[in-house]
Short mmCIF file of C-alpha atoms in Angstrom, two decimals:
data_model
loop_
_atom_site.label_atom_id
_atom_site.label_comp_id
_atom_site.label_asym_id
_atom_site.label_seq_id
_atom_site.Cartn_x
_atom_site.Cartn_y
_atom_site.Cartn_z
CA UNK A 262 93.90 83.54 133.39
CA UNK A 263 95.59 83.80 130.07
CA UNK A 264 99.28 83.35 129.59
CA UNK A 265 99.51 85.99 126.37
CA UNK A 266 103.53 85.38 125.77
CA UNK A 267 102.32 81.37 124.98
CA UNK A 268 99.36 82.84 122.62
CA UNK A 269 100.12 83.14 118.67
CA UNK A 270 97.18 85.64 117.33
CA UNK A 271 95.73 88.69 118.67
CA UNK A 272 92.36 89.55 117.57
CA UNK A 273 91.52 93.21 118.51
CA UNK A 274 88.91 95.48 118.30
CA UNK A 275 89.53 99.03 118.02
CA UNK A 276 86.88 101.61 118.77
CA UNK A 277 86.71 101.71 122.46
CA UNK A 278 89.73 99.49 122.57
CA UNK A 279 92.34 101.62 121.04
CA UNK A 280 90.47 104.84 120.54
CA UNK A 281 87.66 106.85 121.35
CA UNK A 282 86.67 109.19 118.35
CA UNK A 283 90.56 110.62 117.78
CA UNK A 284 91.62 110.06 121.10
CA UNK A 285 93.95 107.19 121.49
CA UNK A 286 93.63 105.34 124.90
CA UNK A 287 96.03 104.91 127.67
CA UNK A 288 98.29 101.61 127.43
CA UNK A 289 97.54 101.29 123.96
CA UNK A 290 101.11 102.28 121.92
CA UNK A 291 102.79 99.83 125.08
CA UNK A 292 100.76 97.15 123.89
CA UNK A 293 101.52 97.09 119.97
CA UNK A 294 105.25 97.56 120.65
CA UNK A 295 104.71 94.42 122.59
CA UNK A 296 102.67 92.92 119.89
CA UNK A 297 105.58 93.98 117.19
CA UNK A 298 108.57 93.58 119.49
CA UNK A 299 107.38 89.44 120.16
CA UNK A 300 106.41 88.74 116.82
CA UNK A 301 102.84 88.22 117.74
CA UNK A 302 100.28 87.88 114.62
CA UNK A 303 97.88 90.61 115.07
CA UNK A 304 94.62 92.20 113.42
CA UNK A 305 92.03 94.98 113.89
CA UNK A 306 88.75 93.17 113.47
CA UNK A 307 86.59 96.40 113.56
CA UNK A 308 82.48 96.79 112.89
CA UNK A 309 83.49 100.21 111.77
CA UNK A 310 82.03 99.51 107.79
CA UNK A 311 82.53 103.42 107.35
CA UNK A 312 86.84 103.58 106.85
CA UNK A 313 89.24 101.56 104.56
CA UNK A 314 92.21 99.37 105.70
CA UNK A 315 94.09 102.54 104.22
CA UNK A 316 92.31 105.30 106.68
CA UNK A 317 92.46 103.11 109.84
CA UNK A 318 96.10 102.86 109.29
CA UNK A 319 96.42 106.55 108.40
CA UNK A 320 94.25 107.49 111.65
CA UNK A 321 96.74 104.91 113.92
CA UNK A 322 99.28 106.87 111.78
CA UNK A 323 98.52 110.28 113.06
CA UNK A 324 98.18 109.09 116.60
CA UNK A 325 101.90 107.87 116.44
CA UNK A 326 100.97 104.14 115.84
CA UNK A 327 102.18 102.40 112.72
CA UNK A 328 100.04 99.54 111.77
CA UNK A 329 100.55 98.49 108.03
CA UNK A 330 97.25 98.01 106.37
CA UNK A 331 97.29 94.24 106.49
CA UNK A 332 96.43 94.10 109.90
CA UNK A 333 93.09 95.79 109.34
CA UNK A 334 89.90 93.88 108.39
CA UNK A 335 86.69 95.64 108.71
CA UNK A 336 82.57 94.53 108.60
CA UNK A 337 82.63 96.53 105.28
CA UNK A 338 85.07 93.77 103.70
CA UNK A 339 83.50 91.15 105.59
CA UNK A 340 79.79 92.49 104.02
CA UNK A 341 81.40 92.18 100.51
CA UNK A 342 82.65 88.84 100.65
CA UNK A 343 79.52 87.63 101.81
CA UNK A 344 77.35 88.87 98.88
CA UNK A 345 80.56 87.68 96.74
CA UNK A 346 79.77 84.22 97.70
CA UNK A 347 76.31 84.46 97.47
CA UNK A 348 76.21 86.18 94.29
CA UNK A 349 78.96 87.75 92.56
CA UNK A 350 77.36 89.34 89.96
CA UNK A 351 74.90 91.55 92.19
CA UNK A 352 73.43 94.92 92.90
CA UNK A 353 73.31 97.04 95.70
CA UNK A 354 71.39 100.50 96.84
CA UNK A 355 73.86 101.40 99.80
CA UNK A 356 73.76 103.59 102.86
CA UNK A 357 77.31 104.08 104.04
CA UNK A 358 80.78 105.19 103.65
CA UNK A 359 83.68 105.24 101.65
CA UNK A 360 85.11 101.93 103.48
CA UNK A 361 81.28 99.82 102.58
CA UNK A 362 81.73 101.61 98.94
CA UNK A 363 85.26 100.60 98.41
CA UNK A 364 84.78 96.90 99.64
CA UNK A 365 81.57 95.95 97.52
CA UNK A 366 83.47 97.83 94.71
CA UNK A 367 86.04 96.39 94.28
CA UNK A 368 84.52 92.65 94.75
CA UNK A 369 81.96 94.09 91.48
CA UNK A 370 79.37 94.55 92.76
CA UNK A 371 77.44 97.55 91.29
CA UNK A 372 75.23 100.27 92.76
CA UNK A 373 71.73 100.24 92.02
CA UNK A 374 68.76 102.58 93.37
CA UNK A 375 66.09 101.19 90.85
CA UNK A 376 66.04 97.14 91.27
CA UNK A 377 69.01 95.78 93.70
CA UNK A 378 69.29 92.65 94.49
CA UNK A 379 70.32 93.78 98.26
CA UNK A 380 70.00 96.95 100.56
CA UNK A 381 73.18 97.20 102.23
CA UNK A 382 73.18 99.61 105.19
CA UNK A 383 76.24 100.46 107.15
CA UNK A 384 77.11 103.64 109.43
CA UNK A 385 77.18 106.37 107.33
CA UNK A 386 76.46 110.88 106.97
CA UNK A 387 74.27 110.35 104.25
CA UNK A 388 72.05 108.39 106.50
CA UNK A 389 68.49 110.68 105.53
CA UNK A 390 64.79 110.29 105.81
CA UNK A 391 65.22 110.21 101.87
CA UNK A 392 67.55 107.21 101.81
CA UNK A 393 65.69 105.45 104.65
CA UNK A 394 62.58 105.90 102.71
CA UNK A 395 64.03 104.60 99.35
CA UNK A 396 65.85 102.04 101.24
CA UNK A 397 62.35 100.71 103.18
CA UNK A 398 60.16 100.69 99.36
CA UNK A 399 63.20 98.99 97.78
CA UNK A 400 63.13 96.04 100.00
CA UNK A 401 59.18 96.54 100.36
CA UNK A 402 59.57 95.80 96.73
CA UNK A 403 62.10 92.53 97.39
CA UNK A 404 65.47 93.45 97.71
CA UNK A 405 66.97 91.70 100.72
CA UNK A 406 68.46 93.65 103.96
CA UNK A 407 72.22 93.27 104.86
CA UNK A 408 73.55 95.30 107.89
CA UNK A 409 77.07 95.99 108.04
CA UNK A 410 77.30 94.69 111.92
CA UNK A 411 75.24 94.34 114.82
CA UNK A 412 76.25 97.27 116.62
CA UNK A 413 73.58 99.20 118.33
CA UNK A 414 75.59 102.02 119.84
CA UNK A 415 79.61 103.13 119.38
CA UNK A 416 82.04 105.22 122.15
CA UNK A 417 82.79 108.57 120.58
CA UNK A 418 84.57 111.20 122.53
CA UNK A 419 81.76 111.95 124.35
CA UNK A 420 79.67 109.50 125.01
CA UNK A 421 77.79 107.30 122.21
CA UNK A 422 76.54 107.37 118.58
CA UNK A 423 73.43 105.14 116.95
CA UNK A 424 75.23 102.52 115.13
CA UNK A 425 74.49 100.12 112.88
CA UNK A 426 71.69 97.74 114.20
CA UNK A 427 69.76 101.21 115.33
CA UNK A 428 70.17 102.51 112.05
CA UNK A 429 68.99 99.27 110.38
CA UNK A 430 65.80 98.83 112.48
CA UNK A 431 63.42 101.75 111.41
CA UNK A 432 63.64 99.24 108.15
CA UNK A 433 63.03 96.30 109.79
CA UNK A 434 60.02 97.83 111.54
CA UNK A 435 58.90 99.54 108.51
CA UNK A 436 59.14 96.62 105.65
CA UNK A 437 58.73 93.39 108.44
CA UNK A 438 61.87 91.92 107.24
CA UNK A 439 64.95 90.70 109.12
CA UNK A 440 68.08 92.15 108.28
CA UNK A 441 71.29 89.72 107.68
CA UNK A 442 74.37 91.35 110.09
CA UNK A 443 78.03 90.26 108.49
CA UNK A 444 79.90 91.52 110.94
CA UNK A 445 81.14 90.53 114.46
CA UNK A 446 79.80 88.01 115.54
CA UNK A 447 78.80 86.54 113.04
CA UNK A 448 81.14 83.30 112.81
CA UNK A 449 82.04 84.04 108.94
CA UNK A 450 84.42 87.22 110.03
CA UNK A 451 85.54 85.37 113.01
CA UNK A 452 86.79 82.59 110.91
CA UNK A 453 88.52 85.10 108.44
CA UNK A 454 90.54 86.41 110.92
CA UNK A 455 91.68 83.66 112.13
CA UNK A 456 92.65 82.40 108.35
CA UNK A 457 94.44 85.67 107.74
CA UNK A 458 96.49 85.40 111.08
CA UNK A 459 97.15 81.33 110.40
CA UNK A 460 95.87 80.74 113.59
CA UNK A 461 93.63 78.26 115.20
CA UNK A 462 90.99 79.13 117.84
CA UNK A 463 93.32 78.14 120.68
CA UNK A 464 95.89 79.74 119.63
CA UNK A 465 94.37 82.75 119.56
CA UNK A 466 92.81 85.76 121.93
CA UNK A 467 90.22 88.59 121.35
CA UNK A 468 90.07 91.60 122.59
CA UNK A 469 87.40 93.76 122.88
CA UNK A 470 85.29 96.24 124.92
CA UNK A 471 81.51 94.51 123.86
CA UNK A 472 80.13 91.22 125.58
CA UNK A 473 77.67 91.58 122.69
CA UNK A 474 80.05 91.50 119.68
CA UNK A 475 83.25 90.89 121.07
CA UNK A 476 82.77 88.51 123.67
CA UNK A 477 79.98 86.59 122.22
CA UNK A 478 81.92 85.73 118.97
CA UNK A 479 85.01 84.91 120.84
CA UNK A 480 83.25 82.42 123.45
CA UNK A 481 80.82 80.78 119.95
CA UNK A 482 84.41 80.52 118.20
CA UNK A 483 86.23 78.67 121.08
CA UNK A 484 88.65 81.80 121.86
CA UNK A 485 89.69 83.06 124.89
CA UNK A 486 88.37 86.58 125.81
CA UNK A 487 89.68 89.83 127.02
CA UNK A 488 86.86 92.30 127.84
CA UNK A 489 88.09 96.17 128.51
CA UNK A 490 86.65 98.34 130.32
CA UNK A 491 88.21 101.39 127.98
CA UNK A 492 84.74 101.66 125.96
CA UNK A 493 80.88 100.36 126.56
CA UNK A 494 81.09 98.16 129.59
CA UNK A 495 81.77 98.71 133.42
CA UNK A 496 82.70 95.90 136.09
CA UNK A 497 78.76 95.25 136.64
CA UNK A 498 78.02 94.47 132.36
CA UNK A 499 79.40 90.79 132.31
CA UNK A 500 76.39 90.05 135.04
CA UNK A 501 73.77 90.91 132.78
CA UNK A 502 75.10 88.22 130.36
CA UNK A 503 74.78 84.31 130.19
CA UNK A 504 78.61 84.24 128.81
CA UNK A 505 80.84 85.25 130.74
CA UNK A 506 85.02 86.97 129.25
CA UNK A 507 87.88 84.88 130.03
CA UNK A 508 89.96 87.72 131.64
CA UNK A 509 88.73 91.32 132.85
CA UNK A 510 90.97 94.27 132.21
CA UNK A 511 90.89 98.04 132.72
CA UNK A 512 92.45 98.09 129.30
CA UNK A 513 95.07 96.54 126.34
CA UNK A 514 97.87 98.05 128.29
CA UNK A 515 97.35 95.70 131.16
CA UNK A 516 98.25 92.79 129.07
CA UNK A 517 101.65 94.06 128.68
CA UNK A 518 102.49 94.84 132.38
#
């Protein structure tokens, strides 16, 4: 069990956690009054590369949550800061939305369809056979492969959409090459949320509805676990996995009950 009044930090996913599509979930506007009301340090780590800080708190907005945009932090900022550090000055061809665009924007890193240094893929509309095809010559031709996050599939009102990893692997499969994820659960955004909520890994709990993302980078990062039922996975998912969540619950407004 977890005792969640002695716990400092709140690490929470948010599709199939909060919402599904535009639909927020039951329990869910209980459990950030709690969060607010006890002074609890809280973000929304989300794979979602495709919306800014500034939407997600604008979509929470219109569902009668208000979340200032600090407590946000997506795979599309974690994606930037890792080419950042690896190097600054770079290029990019990128598949995606405004929230990828924004982040490797405004970290200067400049778009490129001719020579990039990487081919950053990320969920995204303008996902095409034409920028699938210039995507798999470009890295045929040596541009490296960074995907967003992991994600193969995402809850939308009803039922699931191809995400991320499933739109990153006709390249893979096409070029040969292995595409670098940045997102959950991969240890360098777990960290990061854990340095923006001044917590350390036992002080801290995450909260998701994925034992592949969720879960995973929880148990690798020494935090306790809350899987939810509320999106992807059903009493019977945690067998199928060597890892197992700390707690089970039907959802985020059982923590508050």
């Amino acid at each position: 069990m977890i005792n969640y009044n002695e716990k400092k930090g709140f690490i929470c996913d948010m599709d199939g956690v909060i919402y599904h599509g535009n639909k927020i979930l039951p329990g869910v506007t209980e459990f950030i009054e709690w969060l607010q009301d006890n002074n609890k340090q809280y973000l929304f780590l989300t794979n979602n590369s495709g919306m800014t800080p500034q939407e997600l708190h604008q979509k929470l907005k219109r569902m009668g949550l208000e979340v200032p945009e600090e407590h946000f932090y997506t795979s599309a900022l974690a994606t930037a800061a890792f080419i950042k550090a690896q190097k600054p000055d770079a290029s990019a061809f990128v598949i995606g939305e405004a929230g990828l665009f924004k982040a490797l924007y405004d970290v200067g890193i400049s778009m490129n369809e001719v020579d990039p240094d990487y081919v950053i893929v990320g969920e995204g509309r303008n996902y095409s056979l034409e920028s699938l095809t210039k995507a798999v010559n470009l890295v045929k031709n040596g541009a490296k492969l960074i995907g967003a996050n992991s994600d193969i599939t995402g809850p939308i009102e009803n039922g699931i959409a191809p995400a991320c990893r499933a739109l990153v692997a006709p390249i893979e499969m096409s070029t040969g090459k292995q595409a670098y994820f940045c997102g959950k659960p991969n240890p360098l955004m777990m960290r990061t949320g854990l340095n923006i909520l001044g917590c350390h890994s036992e002080e801290a709990v995450i909260i998701g509805d994925r034992m592949d993302t969720d879960i995973v980078a929880g148990t690798e990062s020494g935090i306790d676990t809350v899987l939810v039922l509320s999106g992807v996975s059903d009493r019977n998912t945690p067998s199928q996995f060597a890892y197992q969540p700390t707690v089970i619950l039907q959802g985020v407004g059982d923590i508050v009950k």
